[in-house]
Coordinates of C-alpha atoms in Angstrom, one line a residue:
Chain A
X1 CA 18.4 -3.1 49.0
X2 CA 19.4 0.5 48.1
X3 CA 17.7 2.9 46.6
X4 CA 18.8 6.4 44.7
X5 CA 17.3 9.6 45.5
X6 CA 18.6 13.5 45.1
X7 CA 18.1 16.5 47.6
X8 CA 16.4 19.5 45.7
X9 CA 19.1 18.5 42.3
X10 CA 22.1 17.6 44.6
X11 CA 23.3 14.4 44.6
X12 CA 25.4 14.6 47.7
X13 CA 22.2 13.5 49.8
X14 CA 24.3 12.0 53.1
X15 CA 25.1 15.6 53.5
X16 CA 20.9 16.3 54.2
X17 CA 20.1 13.5 56.3
X18 CA 20.8 11.0 59.1
X19 CA 19.8 7.7 58.8
X20 CA 20.4 5.3 61.5
X21 CA 18.4 1.9 63.0
X22 CA 16.1 4.2 65.6
X23 CA 15.9 7.8 64.1
X24 CA 16.0 9.2 60.4
X25 CA 16.9 13.1 60.3
X26 CA 15.7 14.9 57.2
X27 CA 16.8 18.0 55.8
X28 CA 14.1 20.4 55.4
X29 CA 14.3 20.9 51.1
X30 CA 12.5 23.3 48.7
X31 CA 9.8 19.6 48.0
X32 CA 9.0 17.5 49.8
X33 CA 10.6 14.8 47.1
X34 CA 13.7 14.2 49.9
X35 CA 11.7 13.7 52.3
X36 CA 8.9 11.4 51.2
X37 CA 11.9 8.6 50.0
X38 CA 12.5 8.2 53.2
X39 CA 9.0 8.5 55.1
X40 CA 7.8 5.6 52.2
X41 CA 10.8 3.5 53.7
X42 CA 10.5 4.2 56.8
X43 CA 7.8 5.9 58.2
X44 CA 6.4 2.8 59.5
X45 CA 9.4 1.9 61.4
X46 CA 11.0 4.5 62.7
X47 CA 10.5 8.3 62.8
X48 CA 11.1 10.7 59.7
X49 CA 11.8 13.7 61.4
X50 CA 12.6 17.5 59.3
X51 CA 15.6 19.0 61.1
X52 CA 17.6 21.7 61.2
X53 CA 20.9 23.1 62.6
X54 CA 22.2 26.4 63.8
X55 CA 19.8 27.0 61.2
X56 CA 21.8 25.0 58.0
X57 CA 19.6 22.1 55.9
X58 CA 23.6 20.3 56.3
X59 CA 22.5 18.3 59.3
X60 CA 24.3 14.9 57.5
X61 CA 26.8 16.5 57.8
X62 CA 26.5 18.2 61.4
X63 CA 25.0 16.2 64.1
X64 CA 26.6 12.3 64.6
X65 CA 24.2 9.3 66.3
X66 CA 23.1 6.0 66.4
X67 CA 20.1 4.2 68.2
X68 CA 21.7 5.2 71.4
X69 CA 22.5 8.3 71.2
X70 CA 22.6 11.9 69.3
X71 CA 24.9 14.8 69.3
X72 CA 25.0 18.6 67.5
X73 CA 26.8 20.6 67.8
X74 CA 27.3 23.8 70.2
X75 CA 25.8 26.0 67.2
X76 CA 22.6 24.0 67.0
X77 CA 19.9 26.5 68.5
X78 CA 18.2 25.6 71.5
X79 CA 14.2 25.4 69.8
X80 CA 15.7 23.2 67.0
X81 CA 17.6 21.4 70.4
X82 CA 14.2 21.3 71.8
X83 CA 12.4 20.1 68.8
X84 CA 14.9 16.8 68.3
X85 CA 14.5 16.4 71.6
X86 CA 10.6 16.0 71.3
X87 CA 10.4 14.5 68.2
X88 CA 12.7 11.2 68.3
X89 CA 12.0 8.0 71.0
X90 CA 13.0 8.7 74.7
X91 CA 15.3 5.5 74.4
X92 CA 17.5 7.9 71.7
X93 CA 20.2 10.6 74.3
X94 CA 20.2 13.8 72.7
X95 CA 23.0 16.0 73.4
X96 CA 25.1 19.6 72.6
X97 CA 28.5 19.0 72.4
X98 CA 31.1 22.1 72.8
X99 CA 33.4 22.0 70.3
X100 CA 35.8 23.4 67.9
X101 CA 35.0 21.2 65.3
X102 CA 32.1 21.9 65.1
X103 CA 31.3 19.4 61.7
X104 CA 30.8 16.3 63.8
X105 CA 29.8 14.5 60.7
X106 CA 33.0 14.6 59.1
X107 CA 34.9 13.9 62.0
X108 CA 32.9 11.0 63.7
X109 CA 31.5 8.0 61.6
X110 CA 30.0 5.3 64.1
X111 CA 27.3 2.4 63.7
X112 CA 25.8 1.3 67.0
X113 CA 28.5 0.1 68.7
X114 CA 31.8 0.9 67.3
X115 CA 32.9 4.8 66.0
X116 CA 36.4 6.3 64.2
X117 CA 37.2 9.8 64.7
X118 CA 39.1 12.5 64.1
X119 CA 42.2 12.3 65.5
X120 CA 42.3 15.9 66.5
X121 CA 39.3 15.8 68.6
X122 CA 39.2 16.8 71.8
X123 CA 39.5 14.1 74.6
X124 CA 36.1 15.2 76.1
X125 CA 34.2 15.1 73.3
X126 CA 35.8 11.5 72.5
X127 CA 34.4 11.0 76.3
X128 CA 31.2 12.8 75.4
X129 CA 31.4 10.4 72.3
X130 CA 32.2 7.2 73.5
X131 CA 29.2 8.2 76.6
X132 CA 26.1 9.2 74.9
X133 CA 26.7 6.8 71.9
X134 CA 27.4 3.4 73.6
X135 CA 29.7 3.2 71.3
X136 CA 33.8 2.1 71.6
X137 CA 36.1 5.0 70.0
X138 CA 38.8 4.8 67.8
X139 CA 41.5 7.8 66.1
X140 CA 42.0 7.0 63.3
X141 CA 42.7 8.7 60.0
X142 CA 42.2 6.5 56.1
X143 CA 44.2 6.9 52.9
X144 CA 45.7 9.9 55.0
X145 CA 42.2 11.4 55.8
X146 CA 41.9 13.0 58.7
X147 CA 38.0 13.4 58.1
X148 CA 37.4 10.2 59.0
X149 CA 32.6 11.2 58.8
X150 CA 33.7 12.2 54.8
X151 CA 35.8 9.2 54.5
X152 CA 33.8 6.2 55.4
X153 CA 30.5 5.0 56.0
X154 CA 29.3 1.6 58.8
X155 CA 26.7 -0.1 59.9
X156 CA 26.3 -3.1 61.7
X157 CA 26.6 -5.2 59.0
X158 CA 29.4 -3.6 57.0
X159 CA 31.0 -0.4 56.0
X160 CA 32.7 1.2 52.8
X161 CA 36.3 2.8 52.3
X162 CA 38.4 5.4 50.6
X163 CA 39.0 3.8 47.6
X164 CA 42.4 5.1 48.2
X165 CA 42.9 2.8 51.4
X166 CA 45.5 0.8 52.3
X167 CA 45.6 -2.9 52.9
X168 CA 46.4 -3.5 55.9
X169 CA 44.4 -0.3 56.6
X170 CA 41.9 -2.1 55.7
X171 CA 42.2 -5.4 57.3
X172 CA 42.6 -3.4 60.3
X173 CA 40.1 -1.9 60.5
X174 CA 37.9 -4.7 60.1
X175 CA 39.1 -6.2 63.3
X176 CA 38.7 -3.1 65.5
X177 CA 34.9 -2.4 63.8
X178 CA 34.2 -6.3 63.8
X179 CA 32.4 -5.4 60.5
X180 CA 33.1 -6.3 57.0
X181 CA 35.0 -3.8 55.4
X182 CA 35.9 -2.5 51.3
X183 CA 37.5 0.0 49.8
X184 CA 34.4 1.5 46.6
X185 CA 33.6 4.7 45.3
X186 CA 30.0 7.1 45.3
X187 CA 28.4 8.8 43.1
X188 CA 30.2 8.4 39.5
X189 CA 34.0 7.5 41.1
X190 CA 33.2 9.9 43.5
X191 CA 35.2 8.5 46.4
X192 CA 33.2 11.3 49.1
X193 CA 32.1 8.8 50.7
X194 CA 30.1 10.0 53.1
X195 CA 28.3 12.9 51.2
X196 CA 27.3 9.5 48.6
X197 CA 25.1 7.0 50.5
X198 CA 23.1 7.2 54.6
X199 CA 22.3 3.3 56.0
X200 CA 20.5 2.2 58.8
X201 CA 21.1 -1.9 58.6
X202 CA 17.5 -3.4 56.4
X203 CA 17.7 0.3 53.8
X204 CA 20.4 2.2 52.9
X205 CA 19.8 5.6 49.9
X206 CA 22.5 6.5 47.5
X207 CA 23.0 9.5 44.8
X208 CA 21.0 9.4 41.7
X209 CA 24.2 9.3 40.0
X210 CA 24.8 5.8 41.4
X211 CA 26.2 3.6 39.5
X212 CA 25.3 0.0 39.0
X213 CA 27.7 -1.7 40.6
X214 CA 28.4 1.2 42.7
X215 CA 25.2 0.3 43.9
X216 CA 25.4 -3.2 44.6
X217 CA 28.7 -3.2 46.2
X218 CA 26.9 -1.3 48.5
X219 CA 24.1 -3.9 48.8
X220 CA 26.4 -6.3 49.2
X221 CA 28.6 -5.4 51.3
X222 CA 25.8 -2.9 53.8
X223 CA 23.9 -6.9 53.6
X224 CA 21.0 -5.2 52.1
X225 CA 19.9 -8.0 50.1
X226 CA 20.2 -10.2 52.9
X227 CA 16.6 -10.5 52.4
X228 CA 15.8 -12.0 49.8
X229 CA 17.8 -14.8 51.0
X230 CA 21.5 -16.7 50.4
X231 CA 21.3 -17.6 46.8
X232 CA 20.4 -14.0 45.9
X233 CA 24.0 -13.9 47.6
X234 CA 25.0 -16.9 45.2
X235 CA 25.0 -14.9 42.2
X236 CA 26.9 -12.4 43.9
X237 CA 29.9 -14.7 44.1
X238 CA 31.2 -13.6 40.8
X239 CA 31.5 -10.2 42.4
X240 CA 32.3 -11.7 45.6
X241 CA 35.0 -13.0 44.2
X242 CA 36.1 -9.6 42.8
X243 CA 36.7 -8.7 46.2
X244 CA 39.7 -8.9 47.0
X245 CA 40.1 -10.8 50.3
X246 CA 38.5 -7.1 52.0
X247 CA 35.5 -9.5 53.7
X248 CA 37.7 -9.5 57.4
Chain B
X1 CA 44.1 5.0 19.5
X2 CA 46.8 3.6 23.0
X3 CA 45.7 5.4 25.7
X4 CA 47.3 4.9 28.9
X5 CA 46.3 6.2 32.4
X6 CA 49.1 7.6 35.2
X7 CA 48.0 5.4 38.2
X8 CA 49.2 5.8 41.9
X9 CA 51.9 3.7 41.8
X10 CA 52.0 2.2 46.0
X11 CA 51.4 -1.4 45.8
X12 CA 49.2 -1.9 48.6
X13 CA 45.9 0.1 47.4
X14 CA 43.0 -1.8 47.9
X15 CA 41.3 -3.0 44.7
X16 CA 38.2 -1.3 44.1
X17 CA 35.4 -1.6 40.9
X18 CA 35.8 0.3 38.4
X19 CA 32.3 3.1 38.8
X20 CA 31.2 2.3 35.4
X21 CA 31.6 -1.2 34.1
X22 CA 32.6 -3.2 37.2
X23 CA 36.1 -4.4 36.1
X24 CA 39.1 -4.6 39.0
X25 CA 40.6 -1.6 39.3
X26 CA 43.1 0.0 41.1
X27 CA 41.8 3.8 42.4
X28 CA 42.9 6.6 40.5
X29 CA 41.6 9.9 40.4
X30 CA 38.6 9.3 38.0
X31 CA 38.2 5.5 39.9
X32 CA 37.3 4.4 36.3
X33 CA 38.7 1.6 34.4
X34 CA 40.9 2.3 31.2
X35 CA 38.8 1.4 29.2
X36 CA 35.7 3.5 30.3
X37 CA 37.5 6.2 30.3
X38 CA 38.9 6.3 27.0
X39 CA 35.2 6.1 25.9
X40 CA 33.5 8.4 28.2
X41 CA 36.8 11.3 26.7
X42 CA 38.4 12.3 23.8
X43 CA 41.5 14.1 23.6
X44 CA 42.1 14.0 19.8
X45 CA 38.6 15.7 19.6
X46 CA 38.8 18.9 18.1
X47 CA 42.0 18.8 16.2
X48 CA 41.6 17.4 12.1
X49 CA 41.9 14.1 11.7
X50 CA 43.0 15.0 8.1
X51 CA 44.6 18.6 7.5
X52 CA 46.0 19.9 4.0
X53 CA 49.4 20.8 3.2
X54 CA 50.6 22.9 0.2
X55 CA 53.9 22.5 -1.5
X56 CA 55.7 24.1 -5.0
X57 CA 57.0 21.1 -6.7
X58 CA 59.5 23.1 -8.8
X59 CA 61.5 25.1 -5.9
X60 CA 60.3 22.3 -3.2
X61 CA 59.1 24.3 -0.3
X62 CA 56.0 23.9 1.7
X63 CA 53.8 26.7 1.8
X64 CA 53.1 28.4 5.8
X65 CA 50.6 30.6 5.8
X66 CA 49.6 33.3 4.9
X67 CA 53.1 33.7 3.2
X68 CA 56.9 32.3 3.7
X69 CA 57.5 29.4 1.6
X70 CA 60.3 26.9 3.3
X71 CA 61.8 24.5 2.3
X72 CA 62.0 21.4 3.6
X73 CA 62.6 17.4 3.6
X74 CA 60.2 14.2 4.2
X75 CA 60.3 13.8 7.9
X76 CA 62.8 16.9 8.7
X77 CA 61.9 18.8 11.9
X78 CA 61.2 21.9 9.6
X79 CA 58.5 19.4 7.9
X80 CA 57.2 18.5 11.4
X81 CA 57.6 22.1 13.1
X82 CA 55.5 22.7 9.9
X83 CA 52.0 20.2 10.3
X84 CA 52.6 21.6 13.8
X85 CA 51.9 25.1 13.3
X86 CA 48.9 23.4 10.9
X87 CA 46.5 22.0 13.6
X88 CA 45.8 25.0 14.9
X89 CA 43.8 23.3 17.9
X90 CA 47.0 21.3 19.1
X91 CA 47.9 24.9 21.1
X92 CA 45.6 23.5 23.4
X93 CA 46.6 20.1 24.7
X94 CA 49.8 19.0 26.0
X95 CA 52.5 17.3 23.8
X96 CA 53.8 15.0 24.4
X97 CA 55.7 13.0 20.7
X98 CA 55.0 13.6 17.4
X99 CA 56.6 11.6 14.9
X100 CA 56.5 10.8 11.4
X101 CA 54.1 7.3 10.0
X102 CA 56.0 5.9 6.7
X103 CA 54.4 6.7 4.1
X104 CA 54.7 6.3 0.3
X105 CA 56.2 9.2 -1.0
X106 CA 54.6 8.8 -4.5
X107 CA 51.0 9.2 -2.4
X108 CA 51.2 12.7 -1.6
X109 CA 50.3 12.0 2.2
X110 CA 52.1 12.8 5.1
X111 CA 51.2 10.8 8.6
X112 CA 52.2 12.1 11.8
X113 CA 51.8 10.5 14.7
X114 CA 50.5 12.4 18.1
X115 CA 50.9 12.0 21.3
X116 CA 49.3 14.5 23.9
X117 CA 48.1 15.0 27.8
X118 CA 45.4 16.6 29.6
X119 CA 44.2 16.4 32.6
X120 CA 40.6 14.7 33.1
X121 CA 37.4 14.7 35.8
X122 CA 39.6 16.3 38.3
X123 CA 43.2 14.5 38.6
X124 CA 43.5 12.1 36.2
X125 CA 46.4 12.9 33.8
X126 CA 45.3 10.9 30.4
X127 CA 47.2 10.2 27.7
X128 CA 46.1 9.4 24.1
X129 CA 48.2 8.8 21.3
X130 CA 46.0 9.4 17.4
X131 CA 47.5 9.4 13.6
X132 CA 47.0 13.7 11.7
X133 CA 47.3 12.8 8.0
X134 CA 48.1 15.6 5.8
X135 CA 47.0 15.4 2.2
X136 CA 49.7 17.1 -0.4
X137 CA 48.9 19.6 -2.7
X138 CA 51.0 21.0 -4.8
X139 CA 50.8 25.1 -5.7
X140 CA 53.2 26.5 -7.4
X141 CA 54.8 29.3 -5.4
X142 CA 54.5 32.6 -6.6
X143 CA 58.0 33.0 -6.9
X144 CA 58.1 30.0 -9.3
X145 CA 55.5 31.7 -10.9
X146 CA 56.8 35.2 -11.8
X147 CA 59.9 32.8 -13.5
X148 CA 58.6 31.3 -15.2
X149 CA 56.1 34.0 -16.8
X150 CA 57.1 35.4 -19.4
X151 CA 56.3 39.5 -19.4
X152 CA 54.0 39.8 -21.7
X153 CA 51.8 38.1 -18.5
X154 CA 52.0 41.5 -17.2
X155 CA 49.2 42.8 -15.1
X156 CA 50.2 46.3 -14.5
X157 CA 53.3 48.2 -15.3
X158 CA 55.3 51.5 -13.5
X159 CA 56.6 53.9 -15.8
X160 CA 59.0 56.2 -14.4
X161 CA 61.2 58.4 -16.7
X162 CA 62.9 61.5 -15.7
X163 CA 63.1 64.1 -18.5
X164 CA 66.6 65.4 -17.9
X165 CA 69.9 64.2 -20.5
X166 CA 71.7 63.3 -17.1
X167 CA 71.1 59.9 -15.4
X168 CA 71.9 60.6 -11.9
X169 CA 68.8 60.5 -10.6
X170 CA 67.8 57.1 -11.7
X171 CA 71.2 55.2 -11.2
X172 CA 70.6 57.1 -7.6
X173 CA 66.8 55.3 -7.5
X174 CA 68.3 52.3 -8.3
X175 CA 70.8 52.0 -5.6
X176 CA 68.5 52.6 -3.5
X177 CA 66.3 50.2 -4.8
X178 CA 68.1 47.6 -4.6
X179 CA 69.0 48.5 -1.0
X180 CA 65.5 48.4 0.4
X181 CA 65.0 45.5 -2.4
X182 CA 61.8 47.6 -3.1
X183 CA 61.7 45.6 -6.7
X184 CA 61.0 41.7 -5.4
X185 CA 58.1 41.1 -6.9
X186 CA 58.8 43.0 -10.7
X187 CA 59.1 40.6 -13.3
X188 CA 61.2 42.4 -15.4
X189 CA 62.8 46.0 -15.8
X190 CA 63.2 47.0 -19.3
X191 CA 65.0 50.2 -19.9
X192 CA 63.2 53.1 -22.0
X193 CA 64.6 56.5 -23.2
X194 CA 64.0 58.7 -20.8
X195 CA 64.0 55.9 -17.6
X196 CA 62.8 52.5 -16.7
X197 CA 59.5 50.1 -17.2
X198 CA 58.4 47.7 -14.1
X199 CA 56.1 44.9 -14.9
X200 CA 54.4 43.1 -12.6
X201 CA 52.0 40.3 -12.2
X202 CA 49.5 41.6 -10.1
X203 CA 48.7 45.2 -9.5
X204 CA 48.6 45.4 -5.5
X205 CA 52.3 45.4 -6.3
X206 CA 52.7 47.7 -8.6
X207 CA 50.9 49.4 -5.6
X208 CA 53.3 48.7 -3.7
X209 CA 56.0 49.6 -5.6
X210 CA 54.3 53.1 -6.1
X211 CA 54.6 53.7 -2.5
X212 CA 57.8 53.1 -2.6
X213 CA 58.4 55.7 -5.3
X214 CA 56.9 58.1 -3.7
X215 CA 58.7 57.8 0.0
X216 CA 62.1 58.3 -2.1
X217 CA 61.2 60.7 -4.3
X218 CA 59.3 64.2 -6.1
X219 CA 56.7 62.0 -8.0
X220 CA 54.2 62.7 -10.7
X221 CA 51.9 60.0 -10.9
X222 CA 48.7 59.2 -13.4
X223 CA 47.1 56.2 -13.6
X224 CA 45.3 54.0 -16.6
X225 CA 44.1 50.6 -17.6
X226 CA 42.7 48.8 -20.9
X227 CA 40.7 46.4 -20.8
X228 CA 42.2 43.3 -22.6
X229 CA 39.1 40.7 -21.9
X230 CA 36.3 40.4 -19.9
X231 CA 33.7 38.0 -19.3
X232 CA 29.7 39.2 -20.5
X233 CA 28.8 35.6 -18.0
X234 CA 30.2 36.0 -15.2
X235 CA 30.5 40.2 -15.4
X236 CA 34.6 39.7 -14.7
X237 CA 36.4 41.8 -16.7
X238 CA 40.7 41.6 -17.6
X239 CA 42.4 45.0 -17.0
X240 CA 46.3 46.2 -17.6
X241 CA 46.9 49.2 -15.9
X242 CA 49.9 51.4 -16.1
X243 CA 51.1 53.6 -13.9
X244 CA 53.3 57.2 -15.2
X245 CA 55.4 57.6 -12.8
X246 CA 57.6 61.1 -13.9
X247 CA 59.9 62.6 -11.4
X248 CA 61.1 65.9 -11.0
X249 CA 63.1 66.9 -13.6
X250 CA 65.5 68.3 -10.8
X251 CA 68.8 67.7 -9.4
X252 CA 71.5 68.7 -7.0
X253 CA 72.7 72.1 -7.1
X254 CA 70.9 72.8 -10.0
X255 CA 70.0 76.8 -10.8
X256 CA 66.3 76.8 -10.9
X257 CA 64.0 80.1 -11.7
X258 CA 60.8 81.5 -9.3
X259 CA 58.6 83.5 -11.1
X260 CA 57.9 86.5 -8.8
X261 CA 54.4 84.8 -7.6
X262 CA 55.4 81.9 -6.9
X263 CA 58.5 83.5 -4.5
X264 CA 56.4 85.3 -2.9
X265 CA 54.5 81.8 -2.5
X266 CA 57.6 79.9 -1.1
X267 CA 57.5 82.3 1.7
X268 CA 59.6 85.8 0.4
X269 CA 62.4 83.8 -1.5
X270 CA 64.2 85.2 -4.0
X271 CA 63.9 84.5 -8.3
X272 CA 67.7 82.0 -8.3
X273 CA 67.3 79.6 -5.9
X274 CA 69.8 77.2 -5.3
X275 CA 68.5 73.6 -5.3
X276 CA 70.6 71.8 -2.3
X277 CA 69.3 68.6 -1.6
X278 CA 66.9 66.0 -3.4
X279 CA 64.9 63.2 -1.8
X280 CA 60.7 63.3 -1.6
X281 CA 61.3 66.5 -1.0
X282 CA 63.1 69.4 -2.6
X283 CA 65.1 72.1 -0.3
X284 CA 65.7 75.0 -2.1
X285 CA 68.9 77.6 -0.7
X286 CA 67.7 81.1 -1.2
X287 CA 71.5 82.6 -2.3
X288 CA 70.8 85.8 -1.2
X289 CA 69.4 85.4 2.2
X290 CA 70.7 81.8 3.2
X291 CA 67.3 81.0 3.7
X292 CA 66.3 77.0 3.1
X293 CA 62.9 76.3 2.5
X294 CA 61.7 72.3 1.3
X295 CA 58.7 72.2 -0.9
X296 CA 57.0 68.6 -1.4
X297 CA 56.1 67.4 -4.9
X298 CA 53.0 68.1 -5.1
X299 CA 53.7 71.3 -4.7
X300 CA 56.1 71.0 -6.9
X301 CA 54.2 69.4 -9.3
X302 CA 51.2 72.1 -8.6
X303 CA 53.6 75.4 -9.0
X304 CA 55.5 73.7 -13.0
X305 CA 58.9 74.8 -10.9
X306 CA 61.1 74.9 -14.5
X307 CA 64.8 75.1 -14.9
X308 CA 67.6 77.5 -15.7
X309 CA 70.6 75.4 -15.7

């Protein structure tokens, strides 16, 4: 299911958290309400860790990772790197990347098998991404935007893209990533998807002002309702027919 | 009210769901369908939908506040200009179109359909059209009031006098008044033995005329008023005001006798001087020394110089 949360009254929660199937990184907030929301859902299954990168709280936009690894920008302190490496399970490889485009969360979007990278990313960084995260990388732009990490979000079940994408791009990407994709908005009509949602294969979190329509789109494409069984999806059929051929 | 939203016209863009109601729409900068946008935003919010327009049926003119009266036909562009000026907050919006909606002339209503555009929610440009109704109120404009009023309806009178035999100064004043249009508020003019009486409807008009006279001639002013009626319950008093303006009886090329004390006060002039020029200052010329001295109205009347022709 998808939950609505806020980070210190801010709805751009994708900036302050990074959620994967193996771990969850949460920024240090003034009150622990944000952290508690994640802890309540996930603590039984995966480690939920407080983290900061380069002293900043916008870890969601600075780092990127999946169940195989985590990439941090070169501005990360040694203490922060140590802390994250100690807190994460041993199966997760933590790597610091020397890259001019240091907001890795904005430049790279990935799930456990594939990744979309910024078109101007260095060749070496792309190789590091492919090795550390064990993914296949694709250089793409989305609706004319190069910051793929900001304008799309996808997990192993499905993904959401910038609302101004063209039909051909949607189909092409869906074929590349091998997941169903849909164009949509979050946080009450905002097209910056990457800041509106953090999700993994079984749970998702959205900004507080996300409308019910947006939430239902998210839940259906990321299959966050799948635990209810297929009957529930039957009620979403009316929804599906209005999502025009975006499911590959 | 109708509304359209200017969308990106690319045909290949995918269909998303309106973030509020879930209706399938093409993406636009606010990502809401037109109906939701209309529910959220009302561009005509600050603009009054009913407004008053003042019309004088005697001369067929509309009032443009505060004081201008303009002739305009029904459904003409002058009338549209007047109507749009009455809507003050319209200047904040971008007006795309304005047109008249036909109304029955006897209904005394003028309807204007306005179409405005404004940017809302990031980069969405919203266009909305609405109708504003102007109620035409009848009021007699001041010029018609003046024409209709008989001279007995005056509230203030300026009695202009010059106690001399010739009428040179008065003729000159007449030309000046015509040239500067100082007589525009006058209700009527009556000729008296030594000058003219100017009648006005309002005291302020009389004062304006008086200040004009003070600026062109050497006048001495005396005011008086008398009570016409009073309403003891509301403490309202109605007066009639009389301003008596006497012009200095001097004229050009007059010979003036100055008492020795006065001559000394005026800067050592001799006792007999010539008047060289009269405006609102009197220019005196000493024939013996060729000295010129100006005397203003206040000094003249205070010293009480007499004429020696």
